[in-house]
């Protein structure tokens, strides 16, 4: 009997540990938006040929090829380009712009970012600040007219979890040049839209309602066709709206960067990135999917994870879809996008990049822009070809 008692106690302890781990994962995943971490230091400012360059600590981020931003703790930002020197401890990159001029100094603390444009003016587009009435209150948005467009083809740009609407400006540039009117949205608990409850994300479950209001806003303003641009979790939202019967015949195509196509796979990948076994993500499911446990975890609503599993929903009504995805993505697995492309060979095109999460534009902006432009301006027969391979 004593042995049975010990065994029962051990099972109870193990169950409590599993429940506790799932609770922690669910809380981390849905955490409210916080400020930037200024975890880099400008080690030096040097000259390379006739250009200014900045010396930073060597990390996986600072050694990545492409175009990036340093957001300075003092309020300025620095655009960075090519790596021109590196050693075991540091990386030196060309500075292409400092805004405002003169704000960069040795010893400045900075935050590394793939959000390349600070606001619409910085991206070279003119924007009007408008308000979308959502179910939880007014949400600010940027309304950007297309270059020479007739005004009836709109693009709605949806940012991802933990990011900001400024991150979508990389895609707004292309949409504007193609003549589309762009609406760059915010939604509940993203740090710019309405704050609801504890400020936690529901991974698109309730945020979709806010973006649905943005589509209705566009239709009232004269939109007849809508292309949805979705980044990461924003792509998960876009997919939900494209499958909504309310917008049948309205949403004409999707442009998805680093899309969350399966939340369970994404949760598992993020557990692995955090140093946990990938399978430990399953312990978070009850805390997200059960209404009572979700409330204990601080969520305003449960998260029906299976509704975001698009490998199992490929038979549903769909629209032509362009996926831009980094093969090195450790957050939203590239393999899921590849499999979706195989399941929908005539409905989806996959453009692969040697990039991590949401940084395909940064690694190769010329190719990224070209692929998206062909999607927006070419015929469907041209761009729904077989998947690309990097």
mmCIF file of C-alpha atoms in Angstrom:
data_model
loop_
_atom_site.group_PDB
_atom_site.id
_atom_site.type_symbol
_atom_site.label_atom_id
_atom_site.label_comp_id
_atom_site.label_asym_id
_atom_site.label_seq_id
_atom_site.Cartn_x
_atom_site.Cartn_y
_atom_site.Cartn_z
ATOM 1 C CA UNK A 1 0.000 0.000 0.000
ATOM 2 C CA UNK A 2 2.871 2.350 0.814
ATOM 3 C CA UNK A 3 4.340 1.702 -2.652
ATOM 4 C CA UNK A 4 1.019 2.551 -4.248
ATOM 5 C CA UNK A 5 0.872 5.714 -2.169
ATOM 6 C CA UNK A 6 4.327 6.784 -3.341
ATOM 7 C CA UNK A 7 3.393 6.000 -6.937
ATOM 8 C CA UNK A 8 0.211 8.030 -6.701
ATOM 9 C CA UNK A 9 2.134 10.928 -5.202
ATOM 10 C CA UNK A 10 4.724 10.743 -7.976
ATOM 11 C CA UNK A 11 2.001 10.767 -10.624
ATOM 12 C CA UNK A 12 0.406 13.760 -8.933
ATOM 13 C CA UNK A 13 3.689 15.671 -8.863
ATOM 14 C CA UNK A 14 4.353 14.846 -12.522
ATOM 15 C CA UNK A 15 0.849 15.945 -13.519
ATOM 16 C CA UNK A 16 1.277 19.212 -11.620
ATOM 17 C CA UNK A 17 4.629 19.807 -13.324
ATOM 18 C CA UNK A 18 3.136 19.172 -16.752
ATOM 19 C CA UNK A 19 0.200 21.479 -16.019
ATOM 20 C CA UNK A 20 2.568 24.138 -14.731
ATOM 21 C CA UNK A 21 4.745 23.941 -17.826
ATOM 22 C CA UNK A 22 1.724 24.238 -20.104
ATOM 23 C CA UNK A 23 0.517 27.253 -18.133
ATOM 24 C CA UNK A 24 3.904 28.973 -18.493
ATOM 25 C CA UNK A 25 4.079 28.288 -22.247
ATOM 26 C CA UNK A 26 0.549 29.608 -22.792
ATOM 27 C CA UNK A 27 1.315 32.735 -20.768
ATOM 28 C CA UNK A 28 4.564 33.417 -22.622
ATOM 29 C CA UNK A 29 2.926 32.924 -26.004
ATOM 30 C CA UNK A 30 0.056 35.324 -25.301
ATOM 31 C CA UNK A 31 1.988 37.884 -23.246
ATOM 32 C CA UNK A 32 0.973 41.545 -23.571
ATOM 33 C CA UNK A 33 3.079 43.755 -25.828
ATOM 34 C CA UNK A 34 6.091 45.201 -24.041
ATOM 35 C CA UNK A 35 8.664 47.794 -24.976
ATOM 36 C CA UNK A 36 11.778 47.127 -27.028
ATOM 37 C CA UNK A 37 14.808 45.478 -25.468
ATOM 38 C CA UNK A 38 17.800 47.738 -26.062
ATOM 39 C CA UNK A 39 20.266 44.904 -25.773
ATOM 40 C CA UNK A 40 22.916 46.054 -28.258
ATOM 41 C CA UNK A 41 25.659 48.644 -27.721
ATOM 42 C CA UNK A 42 27.196 50.757 -30.467
ATOM 43 C CA UNK A 43 30.850 49.842 -29.941
ATOM 44 C CA UNK A 44 32.275 52.307 -32.415
ATOM 45 C CA UNK A 45 31.532 54.527 -35.399
ATOM 46 C CA UNK A 46 34.134 54.300 -38.157
ATOM 47 C CA UNK A 47 34.718 55.256 -41.782
ATOM 48 C CA UNK A 48 34.770 52.642 -44.520
ATOM 49 C CA UNK A 49 35.919 54.146 -47.795
ATOM 50 C CA UNK A 50 33.696 57.235 -48.036
ATOM 51 C CA UNK A 51 30.853 55.834 -45.940
ATOM 52 C CA UNK A 52 29.998 55.779 -42.252
ATOM 53 C CA UNK A 53 29.872 52.370 -40.573
ATOM 54 C CA UNK A 54 28.915 51.125 -37.140
ATOM 55 C CA UNK A 55 30.627 48.440 -35.060
ATOM 56 C CA UNK A 56 28.337 46.069 -33.125
ATOM 57 C CA UNK A 57 28.722 42.887 -31.108
ATOM 58 C CA UNK A 58 28.694 39.773 -33.265
ATOM 59 C CA UNK A 59 25.393 37.878 -32.942
ATOM 60 C CA UNK A 60 23.196 35.759 -35.190
ATOM 61 C CA UNK A 61 21.119 38.858 -35.907
ATOM 62 C CA UNK A 62 23.901 41.347 -36.583
ATOM 63 C CA UNK A 63 25.637 38.948 -39.004
ATOM 64 C CA UNK A 64 22.508 38.344 -41.099
ATOM 65 C CA UNK A 65 22.741 39.585 -44.697
ATOM 66 C CA UNK A 66 20.439 42.340 -45.871
ATOM 67 C CA UNK A 67 18.898 45.608 -44.675
ATOM 68 C CA UNK A 68 17.946 46.275 -41.046
ATOM 69 C CA UNK A 69 17.319 49.011 -38.505
ATOM 70 C CA UNK A 70 18.861 49.951 -35.191
ATOM 71 C CA UNK A 71 16.266 51.626 -33.005
ATOM 72 C CA UNK A 72 18.137 53.835 -30.550
ATOM 73 C CA UNK A 73 17.128 54.058 -26.915
ATOM 74 C CA UNK A 74 17.291 57.842 -27.223
ATOM 75 C CA UNK A 75 14.612 57.854 -29.916
ATOM 76 C CA UNK A 76 16.439 57.895 -33.249
ATOM 77 C CA UNK A 77 16.907 55.071 -35.702
ATOM 78 C CA UNK A 78 19.727 53.933 -37.953
ATOM 79 C CA UNK A 79 19.401 52.100 -41.254
ATOM 80 C CA UNK A 80 22.049 49.466 -41.805
ATOM 81 C CA UNK A 81 23.302 47.850 -44.973
ATOM 82 C CA UNK A 82 26.207 45.645 -46.032
ATOM 83 C CA UNK A 83 28.662 43.955 -43.678
ATOM 84 C CA UNK A 84 32.125 45.355 -44.486
ATOM 85 C CA UNK A 85 34.212 43.802 -41.697
ATOM 86 C CA UNK A 86 33.873 41.194 -38.989
ATOM 87 C CA UNK A 87 35.939 39.253 -36.488
ATOM 88 C CA UNK A 88 35.266 36.816 -33.669
ATOM 89 C CA UNK A 89 33.676 39.490 -31.478
ATOM 90 C CA UNK A 90 32.295 42.260 -33.700
ATOM 91 C CA UNK A 91 30.564 43.092 -36.971
ATOM 92 C CA UNK A 92 30.906 46.329 -38.925
ATOM 93 C CA UNK A 93 28.008 47.401 -41.147
ATOM 94 C CA UNK A 94 27.516 50.355 -43.461
ATOM 95 C CA UNK A 95 25.172 53.056 -42.168
ATOM 96 C CA UNK A 96 22.813 54.159 -44.946
ATOM 97 C CA UNK A 97 20.855 56.723 -42.900
ATOM 98 C CA UNK A 98 20.650 58.193 -39.400
ATOM 99 C CA UNK A 99 17.307 59.764 -38.468
ATOM 100 C CA UNK A 100 17.407 62.380 -37.095
ATOM 101 C CA UNK A 101 20.843 63.269 -38.359
ATOM 102 C CA UNK A 102 23.509 63.305 -35.678
ATOM 103 C CA UNK A 103 21.643 61.090 -33.212
ATOM 104 C CA UNK A 104 24.096 58.150 -33.413
ATOM 105 C CA UNK A 105 26.924 58.058 -30.872
ATOM 106 C CA UNK A 106 29.453 55.541 -29.588
ATOM 107 C CA UNK A 107 28.042 53.797 -26.520
ATOM 108 C CA UNK A 108 24.392 54.205 -27.562
ATOM 109 C CA UNK A 109 22.110 51.362 -26.572
ATOM 110 C CA UNK A 110 20.048 50.028 -29.455
ATOM 111 C CA UNK A 111 17.471 47.450 -30.500
ATOM 112 C CA UNK A 112 17.915 45.352 -33.663
ATOM 113 C CA UNK A 113 14.887 45.185 -35.940
ATOM 114 C CA UNK A 114 13.673 44.045 -39.327
ATOM 115 C CA UNK A 115 11.013 46.788 -39.200
ATOM 116 C CA UNK A 116 12.774 48.949 -41.748
ATOM 117 C CA UNK A 117 10.438 51.939 -42.051
ATOM 118 C CA UNK A 118 9.368 53.942 -39.033
ATOM 119 C CA UNK A 119 6.149 55.340 -40.533
ATOM 120 C CA UNK A 120 4.498 55.875 -43.938
ATOM 121 C CA UNK A 121 6.483 59.060 -44.659
ATOM 122 C CA UNK A 122 9.711 57.148 -44.019
ATOM 123 C CA UNK A 123 8.544 54.555 -46.576
ATOM 124 C CA UNK A 124 7.839 57.294 -49.115
ATOM 125 C CA UNK A 125 4.045 57.023 -49.085
ATOM 126 C CA UNK A 126 1.429 59.575 -48.056
ATOM 127 C CA UNK A 127 -1.005 58.366 -45.399
ATOM 128 C CA UNK A 128 -4.157 59.584 -43.728
ATOM 129 C CA UNK A 129 -4.786 58.495 -40.149
ATOM 130 C CA UNK A 130 -8.284 56.982 -39.995
ATOM 131 C CA UNK A 131 -10.295 55.089 -37.412
ATOM 132 C CA UNK A 132 -11.929 51.676 -37.875
ATOM 133 C CA UNK A 133 -14.836 50.939 -35.537
ATOM 134 C CA UNK A 134 -14.179 47.446 -34.185
ATOM 135 C CA UNK A 135 -16.290 45.378 -31.768
ATOM 136 C CA UNK A 136 -14.016 46.524 -28.915
ATOM 137 C CA UNK A 137 -13.675 50.188 -29.835
ATOM 138 C CA UNK A 138 -11.913 52.478 -32.309
ATOM 139 C CA UNK A 139 -8.704 51.175 -33.889
ATOM 140 C CA UNK A 140 -6.339 53.509 -35.706
ATOM 141 C CA UNK A 141 -5.243 52.713 -39.255
ATOM 142 C CA UNK A 142 -3.235 54.273 -42.065
ATOM 143 C CA UNK A 143 -5.114 54.864 -45.332
ATOM 144 C CA UNK A 144 -2.690 55.143 -48.257
ATOM 145 C CA UNK A 145 -3.873 55.833 -51.824
ATOM 146 C CA UNK A 146 -2.385 53.829 -54.647
ATOM 147 C CA UNK A 147 -0.262 55.405 -57.371
ATOM 148 C CA UNK A 148 -2.648 55.988 -60.267
ATOM 149 C CA UNK A 149 -5.139 53.333 -59.188
ATOM 150 C CA UNK A 150 -8.900 53.608 -59.674
ATOM 151 C CA UNK A 151 -9.547 53.168 -55.959
ATOM 152 C CA UNK A 152 -11.631 49.989 -56.077
ATOM 153 C CA UNK A 153 -8.780 47.505 -55.498
ATOM 154 C CA UNK A 154 -7.591 47.667 -51.901
ATOM 155 C CA UNK A 155 -4.881 45.935 -49.916
ATOM 156 C CA UNK A 156 -5.354 45.394 -46.195
ATOM 157 C CA UNK A 157 -2.097 44.870 -44.320
ATOM 158 C CA UNK A 158 -2.150 42.829 -41.089
ATOM 159 C CA UNK A 159 0.892 42.726 -38.840
ATOM 160 C CA UNK A 160 1.933 39.832 -36.642
ATOM 161 C CA UNK A 161 2.073 39.002 -32.947
ATOM 162 C CA UNK A 162 4.404 41.298 -31.031
ATOM 163 C CA UNK A 163 5.114 43.448 -34.079
ATOM 164 C CA UNK A 164 3.658 46.794 -35.137
ATOM 165 C CA UNK A 165 1.821 48.046 -38.188
ATOM 166 C CA UNK A 166 5.039 49.779 -39.317
ATOM 167 C CA UNK A 167 6.456 46.345 -40.135
ATOM 168 C CA UNK A 168 3.935 45.931 -42.951
ATOM 169 C CA UNK A 169 5.183 49.046 -44.767
ATOM 170 C CA UNK A 170 7.655 46.791 -46.581
ATOM 171 C CA UNK A 171 4.646 45.384 -48.428
ATOM 172 C CA UNK A 172 2.694 48.652 -48.573
ATOM 173 C CA UNK A 173 5.338 50.136 -50.884
ATOM 174 C CA UNK A 174 4.745 47.448 -53.502
ATOM 175 C CA UNK A 175 0.954 47.591 -53.188
ATOM 176 C CA UNK A 176 0.951 51.372 -53.558
ATOM 177 C CA UNK A 177 3.186 51.263 -56.625
ATOM 178 C CA UNK A 178 0.837 48.659 -58.166
ATOM 179 C CA UNK A 179 -2.064 51.102 -57.769
ATOM 180 C CA UNK A 180 -3.803 49.500 -54.770
ATOM 181 C CA UNK A 181 -5.281 51.590 -51.985
ATOM 182 C CA UNK A 182 -3.750 50.328 -48.737
ATOM 183 C CA UNK A 183 -5.301 50.143 -45.286
ATOM 184 C CA UNK A 184 -2.750 49.347 -42.586
ATOM 185 C CA UNK A 185 -4.667 48.156 -39.548
ATOM 186 C CA UNK A 186 -4.253 47.785 -35.829
ATOM 187 C CA UNK A 187 -6.233 45.414 -33.633
ATOM 188 C CA UNK A 188 -6.927 44.700 -29.983
ATOM 189 C CA UNK A 189 -3.977 44.332 -27.603
ATOM 190 C CA UNK A 190 -1.286 44.975 -30.223
ATOM 191 C CA UNK A 191 0.042 48.062 -28.439
ATOM 192 C CA UNK A 192 -1.651 50.493 -30.842
ATOM 193 C CA UNK A 193 -5.254 49.293 -31.076
ATOM 194 C CA UNK A 194 -7.816 48.992 -28.262
ATOM 195 C CA UNK A 195 -6.735 47.367 -25.019
ATOM 196 C CA UNK A 196 -9.027 44.578 -23.846
ATOM 197 C CA UNK A 197 -8.897 42.774 -20.517
ATOM 198 C CA UNK A 198 -5.376 41.813 -19.470
ATOM 199 C CA UNK A 199 -3.929 42.902 -22.799
ATOM 200 C CA UNK A 200 -3.121 39.350 -23.864
ATOM 201 C CA UNK A 201 -3.317 38.052 -27.415
ATOM 202 C CA UNK A 202 -5.744 35.307 -28.373
ATOM 203 C CA UNK A 203 -3.506 34.334 -31.326
ATOM 204 C CA UNK A 204 -5.974 35.630 -33.892
ATOM 205 C CA UNK A 205 -9.148 34.131 -32.408
ATOM 206 C CA UNK A 206 -10.663 37.501 -31.427
ATOM 207 C CA UNK A 207 -8.302 39.776 -33.371
ATOM 208 C CA UNK A 208 -9.906 38.477 -36.569
ATOM 209 C CA UNK A 209 -13.111 40.313 -35.605
ATOM 210 C CA UNK A 210 -11.230 43.626 -35.588
ATOM 211 C CA UNK A 211 -9.719 43.042 -39.025
ATOM 212 C CA UNK A 212 -13.133 41.925 -40.295
ATOM 213 C CA UNK A 213 -14.310 45.421 -39.338
ATOM 214 C CA UNK A 214 -11.468 46.827 -41.457
ATOM 215 C CA UNK A 215 -12.692 44.891 -44.517
ATOM 216 C CA UNK A 216 -16.171 46.313 -43.982
ATOM 217 C CA UNK A 217 -14.610 49.782 -43.681
ATOM 218 C CA UNK A 218 -12.895 49.278 -47.054
ATOM 219 C CA UNK A 219 -16.104 48.119 -48.719
ATOM 220 C CA UNK A 220 -17.982 51.176 -47.449
ATOM 221 C CA UNK A 221 -15.187 53.350 -48.883
ATOM 222 C CA UNK A 222 -15.540 51.904 -52.379
ATOM 223 C CA UNK A 223 -13.431 48.751 -52.399
ATOM 224 C CA UNK A 224 -14.665 46.035 -54.742
ATOM 225 C CA UNK A 225 -11.653 43.739 -54.590
ATOM 226 C CA UNK A 226 -9.426 43.241 -51.540
ATOM 227 C CA UNK A 227 -5.989 41.643 -51.359
ATOM 228 C CA UNK A 228 -4.969 40.634 -47.853
ATOM 229 C CA UNK A 229 -1.328 41.001 -46.854
ATOM 230 C CA UNK A 230 -0.651 39.016 -43.664
ATOM 231 C CA UNK A 231 2.573 38.732 -41.695
ATOM 232 C CA UNK A 232 3.022 35.784 -39.286
ATOM 233 C CA UNK A 233 -0.102 35.768 -37.068
ATOM 234 C CA UNK A 234 -1.527 38.394 -39.424
ATOM 235 C CA UNK A 235 -1.443 35.706 -42.102
ATOM 236 C CA UNK A 236 -3.475 33.411 -39.837
ATOM 237 C CA UNK A 237 -6.047 36.191 -39.550
ATOM 238 C CA UNK A 238 -6.041 36.738 -43.320
ATOM 239 C CA UNK A 239 -6.718 33.063 -43.961
ATOM 240 C CA UNK A 240 -9.702 33.113 -41.621
ATOM 241 C CA UNK A 241 -11.202 36.098 -43.435
ATOM 242 C CA UNK A 242 -10.551 34.660 -46.889
ATOM 243 C CA UNK A 243 -12.583 31.604 -45.857
ATOM 244 C CA UNK A 244 -15.435 33.763 -44.482
ATOM 245 C CA UNK A 245 -18.547 33.565 -46.664
ATOM 246 C CA UNK A 246 -19.173 37.265 -46.005
ATOM 247 C CA UNK A 247 -16.250 38.114 -48.288
ATOM 248 C CA UNK A 248 -16.866 35.566 -51.018
ATOM 249 C CA UNK A 249 -16.019 37.281 -54.285
ATOM 250 C CA UNK A 250 -14.384 40.210 -52.471
ATOM 251 C CA UNK A 251 -11.048 38.841 -51.218
ATOM 252 C CA UNK A 252 -9.271 38.116 -54.488
ATOM 253 C CA UNK A 253 -5.873 36.873 -53.269
ATOM 254 C CA UNK A 254 -3.560 36.532 -50.294
ATOM 255 C CA UNK A 255 0.054 37.628 -49.854
ATOM 256 C CA UNK A 256 1.418 35.898 -46.748
ATOM 257 C CA UNK A 257 4.868 36.424 -45.256
ATOM 258 C CA UNK A 258 6.096 33.809 -42.744
ATOM 259 C CA UNK A 259 2.511 32.660 -42.181
ATOM 260 C CA UNK A 260 1.292 30.783 -39.130
ATOM 261 C CA UNK A 261 -0.443 27.920 -40.945
ATOM 262 C CA UNK A 262 -0.679 25.593 -37.947
ATOM 263 C CA UNK A 263 -0.579 26.999 -34.427
ATOM 264 C CA UNK A 264 0.433 23.718 -32.803
ATOM 265 C CA UNK A 265 3.460 23.381 -35.103
ATOM 266 C CA UNK A 266 4.328 27.023 -34.413
ATOM 267 C CA UNK A 267 4.048 26.556 -30.651
ATOM 268 C CA UNK A 268 6.249 23.460 -30.832
ATOM 269 C CA UNK A 269 8.844 25.335 -32.895
ATOM 270 C CA UNK A 270 8.949 28.193 -30.413
ATOM 271 C CA UNK A 271 9.374 25.750 -27.526
ATOM 272 C CA UNK A 272 12.385 24.273 -29.314
ATOM 273 C CA UNK A 273 13.783 27.753 -29.921
ATOM 274 C CA UNK A 274 13.457 28.438 -26.186
ATOM 275 C CA UNK A 275 15.444 25.297 -25.339
ATOM 276 C CA UNK A 276 12.504 23.062 -24.434
ATOM 277 C CA UNK A 277 11.599 19.777 -26.139
ATOM 278 C CA UNK A 278 9.439 20.653 -29.134
ATOM 279 C CA UNK A 279 6.736 18.235 -27.998
ATOM 280 C CA UNK A 280 6.258 20.182 -24.752
ATOM 281 C CA UNK A 281 4.073 22.589 -26.703
ATOM 282 C CA UNK A 282 1.208 20.112 -26.432
ATOM 283 C CA UNK A 283 0.975 20.925 -22.710
ATOM 284 C CA UNK A 284 -0.162 24.456 -23.575
ATOM 285 C CA UNK A 285 -3.159 23.273 -25.574
ATOM 286 C CA UNK A 286 -5.606 22.868 -22.627
ATOM 287 C CA UNK A 287 -4.692 26.342 -21.319
ATOM 288 C CA UNK A 288 -5.539 27.817 -24.707
ATOM 289 C CA UNK A 289 -8.460 25.681 -25.900
ATOM 290 C CA UNK A 290 -10.469 25.172 -22.717
ATOM 291 C CA UNK A 291 -12.571 28.225 -21.902
ATOM 292 C CA UNK A 292 -12.153 27.953 -18.132
ATOM 293 C CA UNK A 293 -8.395 27.297 -18.240
ATOM 294 C CA UNK A 294 -7.914 30.076 -20.789
ATOM 295 C CA UNK A 295 -9.477 32.525 -18.357
ATOM 296 C CA UNK A 296 -7.175 31.292 -15.603
ATOM 297 C CA UNK A 297 -4.263 31.964 -17.978
ATOM 298 C CA UNK A 298 -5.519 35.520 -18.391
ATOM 299 C CA UNK A 299 -7.131 35.259 -21.836
ATOM 300 C CA UNK A 300 -10.390 36.957 -22.718
ATOM 301 C CA UNK A 301 -11.388 34.014 -24.930
ATOM 302 C CA UNK A 302 -10.324 30.475 -25.670
ATOM 303 C CA UNK A 303 -8.195 29.838 -28.750
ATOM 304 C CA UNK A 304 -9.609 27.146 -31.088
ATOM 305 C CA UNK A 305 -6.218 26.014 -32.356
ATOM 306 C CA UNK A 306 -7.641 23.469 -34.796
ATOM 307 C CA UNK A 307 -9.398 26.242 -36.726
ATOM 308 C CA UNK A 308 -5.935 27.597 -37.592
ATOM 309 C CA UNK A 309 -4.683 24.273 -38.976
ATOM 310 C CA UNK A 310 -4.697 24.926 -42.720
ATOM 311 C CA UNK A 311 -3.162 21.643 -43.803
ATOM 312 C CA UNK A 312 -6.472 20.088 -42.766
ATOM 313 C CA UNK A 313 -8.604 22.847 -44.291
ATOM 314 C CA UNK A 314 -7.281 22.865 -47.848
ATOM 315 C CA UNK A 315 -10.602 21.597 -49.227
ATOM 316 C CA UNK A 316 -12.411 24.733 -48.047
ATOM 317 C CA UNK A 317 -13.124 27.652 -50.353
ATOM 318 C CA UNK A 318 -9.847 29.411 -51.029
ATOM 319 C CA UNK A 319 -8.302 32.175 -53.124
ATOM 320 C CA UNK A 320 -4.960 32.329 -54.951
ATOM 321 C CA UNK A 321 -2.215 32.590 -52.353
ATOM 322 C CA UNK A 322 1.384 33.764 -52.464
ATOM 323 C CA UNK A 323 3.549 32.613 -49.556
ATOM 324 C CA UNK A 324 6.934 34.215 -48.909
ATOM 325 C CA UNK A 325 8.826 32.207 -46.336
ATOM 326 C CA UNK A 326 12.333 31.873 -44.930
ATOM 327 C CA UNK A 327 13.778 28.365 -44.951
ATOM 328 C CA UNK A 328 15.554 29.187 -41.667
ATOM 329 C CA UNK A 329 12.373 30.255 -39.883
ATOM 330 C CA UNK A 330 12.481 28.905 -36.322
ATOM 331 C CA UNK A 331 9.094 30.303 -35.354
ATOM 332 C CA UNK A 332 6.620 29.409 -38.129
ATOM 333 C CA UNK A 333 8.112 26.273 -39.708
ATOM 334 C CA UNK A 334 8.893 26.497 -43.423
ATOM 335 C CA UNK A 335 8.017 22.806 -43.802
ATOM 336 C CA UNK A 336 4.341 23.552 -43.147
ATOM 337 C CA UNK A 337 4.303 26.113 -45.969
ATOM 338 C CA UNK A 338 6.026 23.645 -48.299
ATOM 339 C CA UNK A 339 3.446 20.975 -47.540
ATOM 340 C CA UNK A 340 0.581 23.407 -48.110
ATOM 341 C CA UNK A 341 2.073 24.272 -51.500
ATOM 342 C CA UNK A 342 2.124 20.585 -52.393
ATOM 343 C CA UNK A 343 -1.489 20.123 -51.293
ATOM 344 C CA UNK A 344 -2.640 23.134 -53.336
ATOM 345 C CA UNK A 345 -0.328 23.105 -56.380
ATOM 346 C CA UNK A 346 -2.751 25.197 -58.464
ATOM 347 C CA UNK A 347 -3.801 27.524 -55.670
ATOM 348 C CA UNK A 348 -0.623 28.574 -53.927
ATOM 349 C CA UNK A 349 2.849 29.717 -54.865
ATOM 350 C CA UNK A 350 5.702 29.401 -52.386
ATOM 351 C CA UNK A 351 8.684 31.732 -52.739
ATOM 352 C CA UNK A 352 11.492 30.584 -50.453
ATOM 353 C CA UNK A 353 14.231 32.808 -49.045
ATOM 354 C CA UNK A 354 17.350 32.151 -46.983
ATOM 355 C CA UNK A 355 15.902 34.091 -44.050
ATOM 356 C CA UNK A 356 14.468 33.752 -40.569
ATOM 357 C CA UNK A 357 10.990 34.778 -39.393
ATOM 358 C CA UNK A 358 9.466 37.747 -41.318
ATOM 359 C CA UNK A 359 12.877 38.796 -42.656
ATOM 360 C CA UNK A 360 12.647 37.623 -46.271
ATOM 361 C CA UNK A 361 12.221 41.219 -47.483
ATOM 362 C CA UNK A 362 15.254 42.301 -45.465
ATOM 363 C CA UNK A 363 17.483 39.558 -46.872
ATOM 364 C CA UNK A 364 16.498 40.136 -50.506
ATOM 365 C CA UNK A 365 14.199 43.160 -50.958
ATOM 366 C CA UNK A 366 14.598 43.220 -54.742
ATOM 367 C CA UNK A 367 13.413 39.623 -55.211
ATOM 368 C CA UNK A 368 10.701 39.991 -52.547
ATOM 369 C CA UNK A 369 9.290 43.058 -54.280
ATOM 370 C CA UNK A 370 9.485 41.416 -57.705
ATOM 371 C CA UNK A 371 7.596 38.310 -56.598
ATOM 372 C CA UNK A 372 4.873 40.349 -54.889
ATOM 373 C CA UNK A 373 4.558 42.721 -57.827
ATOM 374 C CA UNK A 374 4.035 39.805 -60.213
ATOM 375 C CA UNK A 375 1.314 38.519 -57.890
ATOM 376 C CA UNK A 376 -0.475 41.869 -57.825
ATOM 377 C CA UNK A 377 -0.188 42.831 -61.484
ATOM 378 C CA UNK A 378 0.063 39.538 -63.383
ATOM 379 C CA UNK A 379 -2.705 37.163 -64.350
ATOM 380 C CA UNK A 380 -3.589 34.288 -62.042
ATOM 381 C CA UNK A 381 -2.351 31.840 -64.661
ATOM 382 C CA UNK A 382 1.112 33.367 -64.403
ATOM 383 C CA UNK A 383 1.667 33.421 -60.687
ATOM 384 C CA UNK A 384 -0.013 30.280 -59.310
ATOM 385 C CA UNK A 385 2.789 28.148 -60.693
ATOM 386 C CA UNK A 386 4.696 25.404 -58.932
ATOM 387 C CA UNK A 387 6.522 26.358 -55.711
ATOM 388 C CA UNK A 388 9.894 28.070 -55.914
ATOM 389 C CA UNK A 389 12.893 26.554 -54.148
ATOM 390 C CA UNK A 390 15.708 28.502 -52.544
#
